[in-house]
Amino acid sequence: MKAGQARLSLVLLASFLAGAAAKTAGGFASTLRPSLALQLVLLLFVFSVSVEMGSRVDLVGAGKLLREAVRLSVSTVLGSAAGGVAAALLFGLGLRLSLAAALGMGWYSFDAPTMASYAGAPAGSLGFFSNFFRELLMLLLYPLAARVLGRGRSLVLGGATTMDTTLPVVRGAADPDTVTLAFAHGALVSVMVPVLVSLALA
Amino acid sequence: MAGLLVGRAFRPRAFAGVSPVLAVALLFFTGLGVGWPASAAGPLLLESFFVAVLCILFGVSTHALLGRVKRG
């Protein structure tokens, strides 16, 4: 894993914890109601990520790769939805919240604010940590999973993160074709996350 | 969709550094809205962890199943 990507993950975790600490500490910060700012920044964020994705994806002459990426993405989405339903049944979480957390598919910087603005603060925490753990598990387990389950199939672990934060791990443990597949899989899943999370919360 | 079209049409390089900064701001505001639910922190972390684990297990199984269906 590249130091820059690791640093970004740590900075993102630190910013969430700093916000939580400021709220818990009381004083001026605890009186703020950040929901409007949250929605505005969320809109800008989704737009900037889409622009970035549109400028980087080049699908010309990539039919076979795209077919495998679609199959992987479908597995990721169906598996996450099934995981969400199972978690709702096992832990007594609400089905909508559990599905929304699961369908974030690792994209915690999108899922947590969306869940917080639609369903309140505790839902935001669930969205943040479940997706943060998914990214963490991908970072820790991909090299082993690639050997046991196969380099392609193991990309399901990372969900949407395989196009950015966990791509260096794939690069370190797999061949260049799998790296391209990881990017395509992550891009396809990232396009679906906002739609699926909104549907789950609707 | 608008973002994807703009990206495909213009391929602006300036956007590359924007989303990490916005992500940091987003998570700060989320944390500010959430606070730290001290009493629920333990169960919440555990539940979140198992949501992630279940998603991964079901995802890998689904891909194996799809592969078997494809091979007939």
PDB file of N, CA and C in Angstrom, chain A residues 65-100:
ATOM      1  N   LEU A  65     -12.925  -7.532 -20.576  1.00  0.00           N
ATOM      2  CA  LEU A  65     -12.667  -6.996 -19.243  1.00  0.00           C
ATOM      3  C   LEU A  65     -13.955  -6.444 -18.634  1.00  0.00           C
ATOM      4  N   LEU A  66     -14.715  -5.758 -19.478  1.00  0.00           N
ATOM      5  CA  LEU A  66     -15.955  -5.153 -18.996  1.00  0.00           C
ATOM      6  C   LEU A  66     -16.950  -6.221 -18.559  1.00  0.00           C
ATOM      7  N   ARG A  67     -17.028  -7.333 -19.340  1.00  0.00           N
ATOM      8  CA  ARG A  67     -17.952  -8.415 -18.965  1.00  0.00           C
ATOM      9  C   ARG A  67     -17.592  -8.981 -17.585  1.00  0.00           C
ATOM     10  N   GLU A  68     -16.303  -9.209 -17.352  1.00  0.00           N
ATOM     11  CA  GLU A  68     -15.877  -9.744 -16.050  1.00  0.00           C
ATOM     12  C   GLU A  68     -16.105  -8.714 -14.952  1.00  0.00           C
ATOM     13  N   ALA A  69     -15.865  -7.440 -15.284  1.00  0.00           N
ATOM     14  CA  ALA A  69     -16.081  -6.380 -14.284  1.00  0.00           C
ATOM     15  C   ALA A  69     -17.562  -6.293 -13.918  1.00  0.00           C
ATOM     16  N   VAL A  70     -18.435  -6.476 -14.923  1.00  0.00           N
ATOM     17  CA  VAL A  70     -19.879  -6.433 -14.655  1.00  0.00           C
ATOM     18  C   VAL A  70     -20.271  -7.609 -13.758  1.00  0.00           C
ATOM     19  N   ARG A  71     -19.714  -8.814 -14.072  1.00  0.00           N
ATOM     20  CA  ARG A  71     -20.046  -9.998 -13.262  1.00  0.00           C
ATOM     21  C   ARG A  71     -19.570  -9.810 -11.808  1.00  0.00           C
ATOM     22  N   LEU A  72     -18.380  -9.252 -11.661  1.00  0.00           N
ATOM     23  CA  LEU A  72     -17.859  -8.987 -10.312  1.00  0.00           C
ATOM     24  C   LEU A  72     -18.714  -7.950  -9.588  1.00  0.00           C
ATOM     25  N   SER A  73     -19.102  -6.904 -10.326  1.00  0.00           N
ATOM     26  CA  SER A  73     -19.892  -5.835  -9.703  1.00  0.00           C
ATOM     27  C   SER A  73     -21.256  -6.346  -9.268  1.00  0.00           C
ATOM     28  N   VAL A  74     -21.872  -7.188 -10.116  1.00  0.00           N
ATOM     29  CA  VAL A  74     -23.173  -7.769  -9.764  1.00  0.00           C
ATOM     30  C   VAL A  74     -23.017  -8.615  -8.494  1.00  0.00           C
ATOM     31  N   SER A  75     -21.917  -9.393  -8.423  1.00  0.00           N
ATOM     32  CA  SER A  75     -21.664 -10.198  -7.219  1.00  0.00           C
ATOM     33  C   SER A  75     -21.501  -9.308  -5.997  1.00  0.00           C
ATOM     34  N   THR A  76     -20.756  -8.213  -6.168  1.00  0.00           N
ATOM     35  CA  THR A  76     -20.526  -7.291  -5.052  1.00  0.00           C
ATOM     36  C   THR A  76     -21.845  -6.702  -4.555  1.00  0.00           C
ATOM     37  N   VAL A  77     -22.691  -6.271  -5.511  1.00  0.00           N
ATOM     38  CA  VAL A  77     -23.957  -5.633  -5.127  1.00  0.00           C
ATOM     39  C   VAL A  77     -24.897  -6.650  -4.482  1.00  0.00           C
ATOM     40  N   LEU A  78     -25.065  -7.820  -5.140  1.00  0.00           N
ATOM     41  CA  LEU A  78     -25.980  -8.832  -4.589  1.00  0.00           C
ATOM     42  C   LEU A  78     -25.486  -9.346  -3.239  1.00  0.00           C
ATOM     43  N   GLY A  79     -24.174  -9.579  -3.145  1.00  0.00           N
ATOM     44  CA  GLY A  79     -23.597 -10.059  -1.893  1.00  0.00           C
ATOM     45  C   GLY A  79     -23.754  -9.040  -0.776  1.00  0.00           C
ATOM     46  N   SER A  80     -23.558  -7.771  -1.092  1.00  0.00           N
ATOM     47  CA  SER A  80     -23.695  -6.728  -0.077  1.00  0.00           C
ATOM     48  C   SER A  80     -25.142  -6.617   0.381  1.00  0.00           C
ATOM     49  N   ALA A  81     -26.074  -6.698  -0.585  1.00  0.00           N
ATOM     50  CA  ALA A  81     -27.495  -6.631  -0.225  1.00  0.00           C
ATOM     51  C   ALA A  81     -27.850  -7.811   0.679  1.00  0.00           C
ATOM     52  N   ALA A  82     -27.361  -9.012   0.327  1.00  0.00           N
ATOM     53  CA  ALA A  82     -27.635 -10.200   1.152  1.00  0.00           C
ATOM     54  C   ALA A  82     -27.007 -10.032   2.538  1.00  0.00           C
ATOM     55  N   GLY A  83     -25.790  -9.481   2.574  1.00  0.00           N
ATOM     56  CA  GLY A  83     -25.119  -9.224   3.850  1.00  0.00           C
ATOM     57  C   GLY A  83     -25.910  -8.244   4.698  1.00  0.00           C
ATOM     58  N   GLY A  84     -26.463  -7.223   4.058  1.00  0.00           N
ATOM     59  CA  GLY A  84     -27.282  -6.231   4.769  1.00  0.00           C
ATOM     60  C   GLY A  84     -28.525  -6.858   5.373  1.00  0.00           C
ATOM     61  N   VAL A  85     -29.185  -7.717   4.589  1.00  0.00           N
ATOM     62  CA  VAL A  85     -30.398  -8.391   5.079  1.00  0.00           C
ATOM     63  C   VAL A  85     -30.030  -9.322   6.243  1.00  0.00           C
ATOM     64  N   ALA A  86     -28.920 -10.068   6.078  1.00  0.00           N
ATOM     65  CA  ALA A  86     -28.494 -10.992   7.130  1.00  0.00           C
ATOM     66  C   ALA A  86     -28.158 -10.228   8.413  1.00  0.00           C
ATOM     67  N   ALA A  87     -27.466  -9.099   8.276  1.00  0.00           N
ATOM     68  CA  ALA A  87     -27.101  -8.301   9.463  1.00  0.00           C
ATOM     69  C   ALA A  87     -28.351  -7.755  10.145  1.00  0.00           C
ATOM     70  N   ALA A  88     -29.348  -7.352   9.345  1.00  0.00           N
ATOM     71  CA  ALA A  88     -30.600  -6.850   9.922  1.00  0.00           C
ATOM     72  C   ALA A  88     -31.273  -7.936  10.749  1.00  0.00           C
ATOM     73  N   LEU A  89     -31.258  -9.165  10.231  1.00  0.00           N
ATOM     74  CA  LEU A  89     -31.896 -10.280  10.946  1.00  0.00           C
ATOM     75  C   LEU A  89     -31.097 -10.679  12.190  1.00  0.00           C
ATOM     76  N   LEU A  90     -29.758 -10.699  12.053  1.00  0.00           N
ATOM     77  CA  LEU A  90     -28.908 -11.159  13.155  1.00  0.00           C
ATOM     78  C   LEU A  90     -28.852 -10.168  14.309  1.00  0.00           C
ATOM     79  N   PHE A  91     -28.754  -8.873  13.972  1.00  0.00           N
ATOM     80  CA  PHE A  91     -28.510  -7.875  15.018  1.00  0.00           C
ATOM     81  C   PHE A  91     -29.734  -7.018  15.338  1.00  0.00           C
ATOM     82  N   GLY A  92     -30.848  -7.282  14.651  1.00  0.00           N
ATOM     83  CA  GLY A  92     -32.050  -6.493  14.906  1.00  0.00           C
ATOM     84  C   GLY A  92     -31.919  -5.051  14.452  1.00  0.00           C
ATOM     85  N   LEU A  93     -31.015  -4.810  13.495  1.00  0.00           N
ATOM     86  CA  LEU A  93     -30.923  -3.461  12.923  1.00  0.00           C
ATOM     87  C   LEU A  93     -32.134  -3.286  12.003  1.00  0.00           C
ATOM     88  N   GLY A  94     -32.565  -2.075  11.766  1.00  0.00           N
ATOM     89  CA  GLY A  94     -33.637  -1.859  10.794  1.00  0.00           C
ATOM     90  C   GLY A  94     -33.166  -2.319   9.416  1.00  0.00           C
ATOM     91  N   LEU A  95     -34.063  -2.918   8.637  1.00  0.00           N
ATOM     92  CA  LEU A  95     -33.672  -3.445   7.326  1.00  0.00           C
ATOM     93  C   LEU A  95     -33.135  -2.341   6.413  1.00  0.00           C
ATOM     94  N   ARG A  96     -33.797  -1.182   6.421  1.00  0.00           N
ATOM     95  CA  ARG A  96     -33.371  -0.080   5.534  1.00  0.00           C
ATOM     96  C   ARG A  96     -31.979   0.412   5.907  1.00  0.00           C
ATOM     97  N   LEU A  97     -31.765   0.590   7.208  1.00  0.00           N
ATOM     98  CA  LEU A  97     -30.451   1.092   7.654  1.00  0.00           C
ATOM     99  C   LEU A  97     -29.354   0.089   7.362  1.00  0.00           C
ATOM    100  N   SER A  98     -29.652  -1.170   7.640  1.00  0.00           N
ATOM    101  CA  SER A  98     -28.661  -2.222   7.435  1.00  0.00           C
ATOM    102  C   SER A  98     -28.313  -2.336   5.946  1.00  0.00           C
ATOM    103  N   LEU A  99     -29.355  -2.274   5.100  1.00  0.00           N
ATOM    104  CA  LEU A  99     -29.126  -2.326   3.651  1.00  0.00           C
ATOM    105  C   LEU A  99     -28.310  -1.118   3.178  1.00  0.00           C
ATOM    106  N   ALA A 100     -28.678   0.065   3.692  1.00  0.00           N
ATOM    107  CA  ALA A 100     -27.967   1.284   3.267  1.00  0.00           C
ATOM    108  C   ALA A 100     -26.495   1.222   3.676  1.00  0.00           C
TER     109      ALA A 100
END
